[in-house]
PDB file of N, CA and C in Angstrom:
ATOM      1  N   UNK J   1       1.624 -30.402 -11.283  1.00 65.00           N
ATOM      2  CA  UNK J   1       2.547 -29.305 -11.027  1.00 65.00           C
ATOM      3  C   UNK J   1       2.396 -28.786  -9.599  1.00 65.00           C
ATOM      4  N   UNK J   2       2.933 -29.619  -8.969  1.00 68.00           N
ATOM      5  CA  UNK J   2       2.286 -29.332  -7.187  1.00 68.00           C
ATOM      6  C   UNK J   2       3.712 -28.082  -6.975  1.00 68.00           C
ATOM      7  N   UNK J   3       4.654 -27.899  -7.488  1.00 73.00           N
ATOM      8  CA  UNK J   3       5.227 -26.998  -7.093  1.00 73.00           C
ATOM      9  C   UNK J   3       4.864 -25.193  -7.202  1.00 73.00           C
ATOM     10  N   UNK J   4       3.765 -25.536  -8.408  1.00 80.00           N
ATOM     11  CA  UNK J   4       3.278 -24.261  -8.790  1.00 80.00           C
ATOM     12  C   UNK J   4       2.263 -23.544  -8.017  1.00 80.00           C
ATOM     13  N   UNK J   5       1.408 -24.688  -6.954  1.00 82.00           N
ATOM     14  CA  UNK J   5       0.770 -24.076  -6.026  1.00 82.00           C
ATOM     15  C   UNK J   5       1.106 -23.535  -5.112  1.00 82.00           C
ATOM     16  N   UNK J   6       0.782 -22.082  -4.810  1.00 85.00           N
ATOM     17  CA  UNK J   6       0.987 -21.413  -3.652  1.00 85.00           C
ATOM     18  C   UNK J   6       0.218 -21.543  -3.136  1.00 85.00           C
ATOM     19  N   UNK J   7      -0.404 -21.237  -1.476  1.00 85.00           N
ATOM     20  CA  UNK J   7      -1.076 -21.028  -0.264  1.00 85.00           C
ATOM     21  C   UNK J   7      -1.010 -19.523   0.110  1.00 85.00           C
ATOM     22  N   UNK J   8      -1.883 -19.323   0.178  1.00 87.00           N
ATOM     23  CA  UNK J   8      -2.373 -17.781   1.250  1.00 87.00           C
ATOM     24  C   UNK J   8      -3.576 -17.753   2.114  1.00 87.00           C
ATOM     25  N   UNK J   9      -2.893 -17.806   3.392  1.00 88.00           N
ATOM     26  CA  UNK J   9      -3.959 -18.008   4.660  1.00 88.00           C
ATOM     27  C   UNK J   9      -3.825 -16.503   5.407  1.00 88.00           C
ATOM     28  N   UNK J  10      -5.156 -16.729   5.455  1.00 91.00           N
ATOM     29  CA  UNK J  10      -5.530 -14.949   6.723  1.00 91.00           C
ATOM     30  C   UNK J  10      -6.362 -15.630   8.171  1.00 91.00           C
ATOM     31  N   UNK J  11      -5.285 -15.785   8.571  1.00 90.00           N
ATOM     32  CA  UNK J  11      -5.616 -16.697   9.900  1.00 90.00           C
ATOM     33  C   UNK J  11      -6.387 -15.933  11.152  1.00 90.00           C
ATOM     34  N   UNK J  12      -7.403 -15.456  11.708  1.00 91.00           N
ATOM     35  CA  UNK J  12      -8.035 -15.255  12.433  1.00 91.00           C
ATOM     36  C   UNK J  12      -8.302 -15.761  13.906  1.00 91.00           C
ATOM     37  N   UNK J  13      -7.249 -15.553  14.768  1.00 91.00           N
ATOM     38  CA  UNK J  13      -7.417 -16.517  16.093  1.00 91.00           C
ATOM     39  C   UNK J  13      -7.559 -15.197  17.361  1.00 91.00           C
ATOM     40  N   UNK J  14      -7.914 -15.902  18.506  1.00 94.00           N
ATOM     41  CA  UNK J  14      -7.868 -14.999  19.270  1.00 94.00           C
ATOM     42  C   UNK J  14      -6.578 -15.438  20.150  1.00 94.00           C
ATOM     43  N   UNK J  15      -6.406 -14.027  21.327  1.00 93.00           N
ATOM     44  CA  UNK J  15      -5.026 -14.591  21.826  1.00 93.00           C
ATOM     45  C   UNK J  15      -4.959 -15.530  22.651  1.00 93.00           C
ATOM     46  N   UNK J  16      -3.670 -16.258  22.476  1.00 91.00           N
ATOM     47  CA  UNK J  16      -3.400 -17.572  23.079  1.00 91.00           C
ATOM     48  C   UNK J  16      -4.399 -19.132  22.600  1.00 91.00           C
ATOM     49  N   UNK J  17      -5.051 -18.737  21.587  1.00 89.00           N
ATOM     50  CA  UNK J  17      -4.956 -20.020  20.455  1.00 89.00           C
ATOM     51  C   UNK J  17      -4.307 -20.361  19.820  1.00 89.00           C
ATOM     52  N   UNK J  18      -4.068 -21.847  19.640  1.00 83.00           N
ATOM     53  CA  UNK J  18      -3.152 -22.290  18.716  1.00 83.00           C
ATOM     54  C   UNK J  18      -3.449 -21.615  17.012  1.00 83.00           C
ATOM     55  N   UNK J  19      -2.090 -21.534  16.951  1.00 80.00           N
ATOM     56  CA  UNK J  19      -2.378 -21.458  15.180  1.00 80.00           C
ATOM     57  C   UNK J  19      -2.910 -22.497  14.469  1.00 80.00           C
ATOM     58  N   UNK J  20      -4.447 -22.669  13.177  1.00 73.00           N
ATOM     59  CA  UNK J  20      -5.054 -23.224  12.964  1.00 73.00           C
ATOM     60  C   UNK J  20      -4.274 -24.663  12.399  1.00 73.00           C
ATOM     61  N   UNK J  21      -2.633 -24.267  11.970  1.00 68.00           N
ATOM     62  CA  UNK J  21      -2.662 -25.741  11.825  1.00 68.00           C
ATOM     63  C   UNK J  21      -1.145 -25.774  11.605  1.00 68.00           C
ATOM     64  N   UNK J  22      -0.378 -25.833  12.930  1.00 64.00           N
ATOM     65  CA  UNK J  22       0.978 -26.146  13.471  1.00 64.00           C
ATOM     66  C   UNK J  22       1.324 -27.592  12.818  1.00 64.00           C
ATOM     67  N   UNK J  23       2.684 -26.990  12.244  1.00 67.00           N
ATOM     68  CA  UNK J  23       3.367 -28.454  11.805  1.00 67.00           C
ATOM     69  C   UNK J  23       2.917 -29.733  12.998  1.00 67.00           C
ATOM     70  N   UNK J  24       2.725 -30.754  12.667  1.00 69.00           N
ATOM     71  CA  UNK J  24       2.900 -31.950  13.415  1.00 69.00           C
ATOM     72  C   UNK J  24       4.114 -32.290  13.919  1.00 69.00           C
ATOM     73  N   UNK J  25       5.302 -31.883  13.354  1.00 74.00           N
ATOM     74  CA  UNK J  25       6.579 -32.089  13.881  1.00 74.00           C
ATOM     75  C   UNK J  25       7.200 -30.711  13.933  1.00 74.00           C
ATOM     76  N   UNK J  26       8.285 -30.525  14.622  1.00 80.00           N
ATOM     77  CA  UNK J  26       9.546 -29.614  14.692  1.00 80.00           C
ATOM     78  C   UNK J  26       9.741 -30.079  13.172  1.00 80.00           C
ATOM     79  N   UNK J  27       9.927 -28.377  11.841  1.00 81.00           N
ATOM     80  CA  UNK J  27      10.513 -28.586  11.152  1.00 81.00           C
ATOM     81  C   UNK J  27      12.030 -29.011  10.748  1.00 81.00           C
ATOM     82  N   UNK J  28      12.893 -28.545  12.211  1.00 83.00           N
ATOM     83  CA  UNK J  28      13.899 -29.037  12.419  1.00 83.00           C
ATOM     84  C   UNK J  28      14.092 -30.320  12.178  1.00 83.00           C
ATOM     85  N   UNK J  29      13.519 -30.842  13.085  1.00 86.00           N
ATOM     86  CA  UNK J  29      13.232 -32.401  13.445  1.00 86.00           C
ATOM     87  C   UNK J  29      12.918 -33.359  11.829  1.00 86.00           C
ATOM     88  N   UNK J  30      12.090 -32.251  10.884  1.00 83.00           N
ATOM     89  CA  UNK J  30      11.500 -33.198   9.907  1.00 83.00           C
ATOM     90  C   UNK J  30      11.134 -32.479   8.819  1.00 83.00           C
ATOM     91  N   UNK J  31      12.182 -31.749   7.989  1.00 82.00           N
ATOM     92  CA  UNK J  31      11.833 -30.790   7.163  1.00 82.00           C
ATOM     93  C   UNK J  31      11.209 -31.758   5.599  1.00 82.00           C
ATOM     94  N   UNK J  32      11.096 -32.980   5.581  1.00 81.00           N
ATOM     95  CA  UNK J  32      10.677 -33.378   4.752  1.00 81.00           C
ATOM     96  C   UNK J  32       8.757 -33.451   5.212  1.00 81.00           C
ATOM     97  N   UNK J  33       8.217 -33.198   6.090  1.00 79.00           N
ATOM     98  CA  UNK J  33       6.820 -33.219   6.360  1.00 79.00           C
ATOM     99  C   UNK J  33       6.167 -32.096   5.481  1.00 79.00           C
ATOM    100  N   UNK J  34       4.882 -32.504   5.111  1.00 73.00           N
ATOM    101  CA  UNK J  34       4.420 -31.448   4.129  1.00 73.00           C
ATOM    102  C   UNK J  34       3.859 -30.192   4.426  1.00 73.00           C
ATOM    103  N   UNK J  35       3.967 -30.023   5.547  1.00 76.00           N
ATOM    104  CA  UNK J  35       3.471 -28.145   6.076  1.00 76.00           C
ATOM    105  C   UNK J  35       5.181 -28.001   5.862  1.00 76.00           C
ATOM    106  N   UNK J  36       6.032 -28.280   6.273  1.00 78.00           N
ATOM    107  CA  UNK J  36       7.611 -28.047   6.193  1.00 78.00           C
ATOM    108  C   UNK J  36       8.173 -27.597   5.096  1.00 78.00           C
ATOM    109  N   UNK J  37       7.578 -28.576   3.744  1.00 75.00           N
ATOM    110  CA  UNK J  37       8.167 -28.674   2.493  1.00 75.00           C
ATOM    111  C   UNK J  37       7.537 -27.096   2.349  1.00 75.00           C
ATOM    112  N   UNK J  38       6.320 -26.885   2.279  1.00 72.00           N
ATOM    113  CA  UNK J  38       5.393 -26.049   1.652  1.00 72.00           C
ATOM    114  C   UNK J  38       6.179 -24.658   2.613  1.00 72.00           C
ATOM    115  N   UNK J  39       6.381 -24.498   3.612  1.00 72.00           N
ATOM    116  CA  UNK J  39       7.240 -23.520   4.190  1.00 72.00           C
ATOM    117  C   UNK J  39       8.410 -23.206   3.758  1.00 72.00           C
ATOM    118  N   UNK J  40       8.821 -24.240   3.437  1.00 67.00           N
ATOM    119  CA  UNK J  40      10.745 -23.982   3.207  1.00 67.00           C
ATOM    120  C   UNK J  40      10.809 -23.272   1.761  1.00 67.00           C
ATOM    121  N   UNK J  41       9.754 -23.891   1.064  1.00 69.00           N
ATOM    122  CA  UNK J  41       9.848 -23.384  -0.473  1.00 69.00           C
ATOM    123  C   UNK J  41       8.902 -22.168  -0.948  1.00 69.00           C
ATOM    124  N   UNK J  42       8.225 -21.270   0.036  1.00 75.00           N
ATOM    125  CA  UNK J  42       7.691 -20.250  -0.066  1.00 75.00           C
ATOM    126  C   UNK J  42       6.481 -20.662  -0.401  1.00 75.00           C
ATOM    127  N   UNK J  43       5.925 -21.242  -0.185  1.00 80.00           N
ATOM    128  CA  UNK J  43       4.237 -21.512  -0.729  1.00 80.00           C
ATOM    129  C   UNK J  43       3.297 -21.735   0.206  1.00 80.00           C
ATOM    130  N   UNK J  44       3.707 -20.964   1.223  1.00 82.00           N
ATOM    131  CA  UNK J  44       2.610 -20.673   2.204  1.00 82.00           C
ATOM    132  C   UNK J  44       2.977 -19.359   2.888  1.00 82.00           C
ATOM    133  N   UNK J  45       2.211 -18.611   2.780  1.00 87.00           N
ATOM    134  CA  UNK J  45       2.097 -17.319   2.628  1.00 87.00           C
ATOM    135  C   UNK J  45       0.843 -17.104   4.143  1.00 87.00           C
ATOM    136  N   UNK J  46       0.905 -16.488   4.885  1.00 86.00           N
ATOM    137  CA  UNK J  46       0.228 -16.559   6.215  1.00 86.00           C
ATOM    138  C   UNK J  46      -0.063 -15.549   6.740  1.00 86.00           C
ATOM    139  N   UNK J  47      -0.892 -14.790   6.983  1.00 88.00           N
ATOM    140  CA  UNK J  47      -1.129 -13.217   7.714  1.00 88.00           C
ATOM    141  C   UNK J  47      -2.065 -13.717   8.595  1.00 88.00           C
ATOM    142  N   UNK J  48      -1.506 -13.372  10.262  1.00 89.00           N
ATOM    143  CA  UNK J  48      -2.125 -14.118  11.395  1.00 89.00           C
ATOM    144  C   UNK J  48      -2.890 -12.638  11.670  1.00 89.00           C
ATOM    145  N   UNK J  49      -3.952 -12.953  12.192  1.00 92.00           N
ATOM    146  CA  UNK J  49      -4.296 -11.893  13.073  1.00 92.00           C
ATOM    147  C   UNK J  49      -5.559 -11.964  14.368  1.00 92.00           C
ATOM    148  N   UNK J  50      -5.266 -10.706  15.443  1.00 94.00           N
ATOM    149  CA  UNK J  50      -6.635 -10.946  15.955  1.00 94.00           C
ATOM    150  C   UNK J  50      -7.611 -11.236  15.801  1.00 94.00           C
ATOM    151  N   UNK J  51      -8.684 -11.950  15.737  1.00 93.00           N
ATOM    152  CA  UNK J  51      -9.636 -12.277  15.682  1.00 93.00           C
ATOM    153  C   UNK J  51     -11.149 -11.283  16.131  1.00 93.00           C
ATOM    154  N   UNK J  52     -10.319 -10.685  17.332  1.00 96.00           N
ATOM    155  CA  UNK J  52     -11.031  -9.335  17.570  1.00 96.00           C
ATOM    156  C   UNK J  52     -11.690  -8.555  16.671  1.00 96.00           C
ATOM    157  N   UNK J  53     -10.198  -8.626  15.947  1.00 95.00           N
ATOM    158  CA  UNK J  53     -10.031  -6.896  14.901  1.00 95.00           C
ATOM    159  C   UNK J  53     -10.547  -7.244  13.706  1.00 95.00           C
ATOM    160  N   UNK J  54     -11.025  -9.030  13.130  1.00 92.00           N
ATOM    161  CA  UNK J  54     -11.878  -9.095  12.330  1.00 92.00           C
ATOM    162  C   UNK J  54     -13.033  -7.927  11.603  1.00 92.00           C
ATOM    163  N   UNK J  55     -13.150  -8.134  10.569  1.00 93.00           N
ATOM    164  CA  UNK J  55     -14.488  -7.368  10.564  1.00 93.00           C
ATOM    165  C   UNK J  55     -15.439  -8.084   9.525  1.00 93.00           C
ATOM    166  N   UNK J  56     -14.994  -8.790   9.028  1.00 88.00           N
ATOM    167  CA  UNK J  56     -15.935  -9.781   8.333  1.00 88.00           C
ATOM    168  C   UNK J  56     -15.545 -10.575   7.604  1.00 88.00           C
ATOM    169  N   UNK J  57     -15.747 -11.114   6.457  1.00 87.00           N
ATOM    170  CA  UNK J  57     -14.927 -12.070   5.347  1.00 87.00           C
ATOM    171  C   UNK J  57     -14.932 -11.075   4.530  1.00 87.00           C
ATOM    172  N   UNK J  58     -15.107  -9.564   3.724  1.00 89.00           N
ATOM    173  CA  UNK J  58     -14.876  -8.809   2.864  1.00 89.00           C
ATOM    174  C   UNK J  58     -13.379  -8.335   2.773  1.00 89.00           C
ATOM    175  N   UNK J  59     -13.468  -7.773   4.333  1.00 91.00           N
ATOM    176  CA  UNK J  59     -11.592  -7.323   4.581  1.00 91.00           C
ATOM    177  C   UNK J  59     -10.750  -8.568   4.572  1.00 91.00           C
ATOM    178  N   UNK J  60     -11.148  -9.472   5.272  1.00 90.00           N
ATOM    179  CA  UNK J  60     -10.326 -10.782   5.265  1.00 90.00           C
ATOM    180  C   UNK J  60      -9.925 -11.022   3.847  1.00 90.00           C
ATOM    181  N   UNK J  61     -11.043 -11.400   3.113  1.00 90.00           N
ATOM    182  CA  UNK J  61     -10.660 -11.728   1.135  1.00 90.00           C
ATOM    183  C   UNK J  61      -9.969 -10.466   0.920  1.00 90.00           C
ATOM    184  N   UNK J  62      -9.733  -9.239   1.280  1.00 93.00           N
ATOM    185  CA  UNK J  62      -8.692  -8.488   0.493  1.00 93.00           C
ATOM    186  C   UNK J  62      -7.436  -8.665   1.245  1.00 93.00           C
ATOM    187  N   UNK J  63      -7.563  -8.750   2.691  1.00 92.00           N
ATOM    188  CA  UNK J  63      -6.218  -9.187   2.951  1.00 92.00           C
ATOM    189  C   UNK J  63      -5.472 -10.510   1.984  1.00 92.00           C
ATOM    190  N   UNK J  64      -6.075 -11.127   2.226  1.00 91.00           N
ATOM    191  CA  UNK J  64      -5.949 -12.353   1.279  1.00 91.00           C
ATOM    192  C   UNK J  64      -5.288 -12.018  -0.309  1.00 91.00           C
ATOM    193  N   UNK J  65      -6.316 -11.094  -1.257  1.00 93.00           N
ATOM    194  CA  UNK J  65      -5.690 -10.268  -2.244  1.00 93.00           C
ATOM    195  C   UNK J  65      -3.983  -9.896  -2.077  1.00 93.00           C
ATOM    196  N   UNK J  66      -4.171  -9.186  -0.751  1.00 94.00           N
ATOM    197  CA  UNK J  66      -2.623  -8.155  -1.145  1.00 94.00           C
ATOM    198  C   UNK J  66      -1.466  -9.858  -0.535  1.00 94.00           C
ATOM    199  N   UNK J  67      -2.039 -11.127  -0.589  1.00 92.00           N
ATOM    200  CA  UNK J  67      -0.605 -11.987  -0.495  1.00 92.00           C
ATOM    201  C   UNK J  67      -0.192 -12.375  -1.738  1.00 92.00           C
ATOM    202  N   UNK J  68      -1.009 -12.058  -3.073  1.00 92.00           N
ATOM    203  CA  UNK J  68      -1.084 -12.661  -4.273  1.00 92.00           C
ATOM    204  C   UNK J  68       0.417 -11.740  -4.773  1.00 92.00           C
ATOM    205  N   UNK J  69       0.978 -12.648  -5.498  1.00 92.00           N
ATOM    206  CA  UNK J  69       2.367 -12.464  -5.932  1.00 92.00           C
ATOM    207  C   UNK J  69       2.892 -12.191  -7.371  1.00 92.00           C
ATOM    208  N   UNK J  70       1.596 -12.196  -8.329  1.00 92.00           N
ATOM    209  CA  UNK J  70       1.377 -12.628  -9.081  1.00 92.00           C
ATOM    210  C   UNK J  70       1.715 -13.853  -9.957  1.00 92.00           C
ATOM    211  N   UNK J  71       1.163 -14.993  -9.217  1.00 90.00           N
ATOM    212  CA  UNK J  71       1.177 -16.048 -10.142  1.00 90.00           C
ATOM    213  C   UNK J  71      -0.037 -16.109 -10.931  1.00 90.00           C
ATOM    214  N   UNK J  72      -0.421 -17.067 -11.895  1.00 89.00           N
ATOM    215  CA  UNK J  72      -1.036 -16.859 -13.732  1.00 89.00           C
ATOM    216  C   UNK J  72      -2.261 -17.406 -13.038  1.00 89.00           C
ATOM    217  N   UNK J  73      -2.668 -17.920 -11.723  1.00 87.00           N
ATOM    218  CA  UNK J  73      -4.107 -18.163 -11.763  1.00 87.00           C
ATOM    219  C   UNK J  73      -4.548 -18.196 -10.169  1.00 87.00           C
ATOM    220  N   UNK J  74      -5.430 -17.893  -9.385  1.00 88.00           N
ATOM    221  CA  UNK J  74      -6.157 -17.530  -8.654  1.00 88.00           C
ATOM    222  C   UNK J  74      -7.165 -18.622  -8.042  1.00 88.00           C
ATOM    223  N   UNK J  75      -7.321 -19.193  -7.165  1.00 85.00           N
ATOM    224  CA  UNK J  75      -8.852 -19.850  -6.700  1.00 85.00           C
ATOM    225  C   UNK J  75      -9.155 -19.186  -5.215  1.00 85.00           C
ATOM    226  N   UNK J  76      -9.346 -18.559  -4.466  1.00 87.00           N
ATOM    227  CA  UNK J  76     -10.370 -17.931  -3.761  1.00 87.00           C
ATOM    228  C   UNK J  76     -11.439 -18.280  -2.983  1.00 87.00           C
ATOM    229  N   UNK J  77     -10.831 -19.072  -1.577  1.00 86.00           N
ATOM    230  CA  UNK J  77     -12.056 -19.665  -0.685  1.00 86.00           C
ATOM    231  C   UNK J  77     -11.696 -19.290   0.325  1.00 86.00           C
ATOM    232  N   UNK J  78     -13.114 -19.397   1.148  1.00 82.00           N
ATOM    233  CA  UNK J  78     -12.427 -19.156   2.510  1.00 82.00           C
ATOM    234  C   UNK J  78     -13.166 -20.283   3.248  1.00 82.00           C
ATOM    235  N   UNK J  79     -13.564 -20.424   4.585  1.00 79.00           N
ATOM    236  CA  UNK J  79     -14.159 -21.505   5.743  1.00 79.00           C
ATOM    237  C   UNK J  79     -15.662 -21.739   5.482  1.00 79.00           C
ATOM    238  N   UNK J  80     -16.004 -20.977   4.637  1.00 79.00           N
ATOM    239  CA  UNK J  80     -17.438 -20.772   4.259  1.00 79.00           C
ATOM    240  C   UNK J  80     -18.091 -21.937   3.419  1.00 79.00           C
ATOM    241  N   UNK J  81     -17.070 -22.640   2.571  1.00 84.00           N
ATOM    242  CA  UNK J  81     -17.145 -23.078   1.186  1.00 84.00           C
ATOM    243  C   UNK J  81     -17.250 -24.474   1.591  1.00 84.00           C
ATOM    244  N   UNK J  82     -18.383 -25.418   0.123  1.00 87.00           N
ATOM    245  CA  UNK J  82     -17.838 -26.634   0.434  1.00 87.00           C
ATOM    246  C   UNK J  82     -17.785 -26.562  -0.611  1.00 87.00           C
ATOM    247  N   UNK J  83     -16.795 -28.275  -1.295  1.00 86.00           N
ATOM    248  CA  UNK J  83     -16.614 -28.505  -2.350  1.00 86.00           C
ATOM    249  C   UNK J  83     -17.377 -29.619  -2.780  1.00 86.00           C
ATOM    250  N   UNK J  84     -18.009 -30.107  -3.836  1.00 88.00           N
ATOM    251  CA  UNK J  84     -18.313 -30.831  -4.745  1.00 88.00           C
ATOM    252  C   UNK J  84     -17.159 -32.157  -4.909  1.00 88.00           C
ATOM    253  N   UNK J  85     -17.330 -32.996  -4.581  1.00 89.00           N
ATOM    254  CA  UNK J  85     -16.527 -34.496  -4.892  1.00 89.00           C
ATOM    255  C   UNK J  85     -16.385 -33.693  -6.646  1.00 89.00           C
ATOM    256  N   UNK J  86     -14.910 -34.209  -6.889  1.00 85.00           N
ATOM    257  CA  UNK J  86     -14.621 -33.858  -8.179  1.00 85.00           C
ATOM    258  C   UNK J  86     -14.552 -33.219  -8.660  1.00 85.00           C
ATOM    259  N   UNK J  87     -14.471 -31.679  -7.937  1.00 83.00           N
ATOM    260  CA  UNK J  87     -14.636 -30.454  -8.933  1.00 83.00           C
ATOM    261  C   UNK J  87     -13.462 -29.677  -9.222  1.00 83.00           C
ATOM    262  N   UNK J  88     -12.424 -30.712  -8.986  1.00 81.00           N
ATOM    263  CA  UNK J  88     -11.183 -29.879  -9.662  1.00 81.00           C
ATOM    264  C   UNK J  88     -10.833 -30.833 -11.188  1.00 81.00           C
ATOM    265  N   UNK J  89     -11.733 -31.806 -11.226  1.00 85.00           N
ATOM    266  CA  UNK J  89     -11.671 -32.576 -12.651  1.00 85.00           C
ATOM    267  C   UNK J  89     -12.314 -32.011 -13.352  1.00 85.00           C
ATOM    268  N   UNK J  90     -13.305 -31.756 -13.179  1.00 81.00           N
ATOM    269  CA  UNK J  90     -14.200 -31.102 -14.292  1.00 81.00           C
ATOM    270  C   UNK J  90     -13.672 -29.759 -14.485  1.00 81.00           C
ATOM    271  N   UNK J  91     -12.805 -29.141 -13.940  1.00 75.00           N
ATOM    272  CA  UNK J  91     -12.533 -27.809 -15.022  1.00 75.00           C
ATOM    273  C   UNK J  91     -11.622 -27.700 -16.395  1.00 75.00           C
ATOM    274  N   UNK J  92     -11.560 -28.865 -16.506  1.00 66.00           N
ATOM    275  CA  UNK J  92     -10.994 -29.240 -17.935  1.00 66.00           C
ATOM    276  C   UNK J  92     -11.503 -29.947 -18.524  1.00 66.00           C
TER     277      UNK J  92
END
């Protein structure tokens, strides 16, 4: 059900860095590319901000909170995290 996943990024850059991860193409150019698809159909959800005005990963995870829309389930990471080979199999 890949349509059911949403994205919510709290992007942290300072000024005049690139955003962490610019389409590869002009969506114009190529609205079938998958940062494109995931844009066009609302499932990426993005709050950019100074990097300055950071204040830790606590405020960041609630910014993060207020993008939730309420859809029926939640996963919650940020740059901190690694994952386990396989650990989206085993939760069923």
């Amino acid at each position: 059900f890949p349509s059911r996943v949403v994205f919510a990024v709290v992007e942290q850059n300072l000024p005049g860095e690139p955003p962490c991860r610019p389409p590869s193409e002009e969506c114009a150019d190529n609205p079938e590319a998958a940062l494109c698809k995931h844009l066009a159909m609302d499932r990426l959800r993005v709050h950019s901000m100074d990097a300055r005005l950071a204040r830790g990963p606590v405020p960041a995870r609630h910014r993060a909170d207020l993008l939730y829309e309420g859809e029926d389930f939640v996963l919650q990471i940020d740059a901190h995290m690694v994952f386990v080979a396989g650990w989206d199999s085993q939760l069923g």
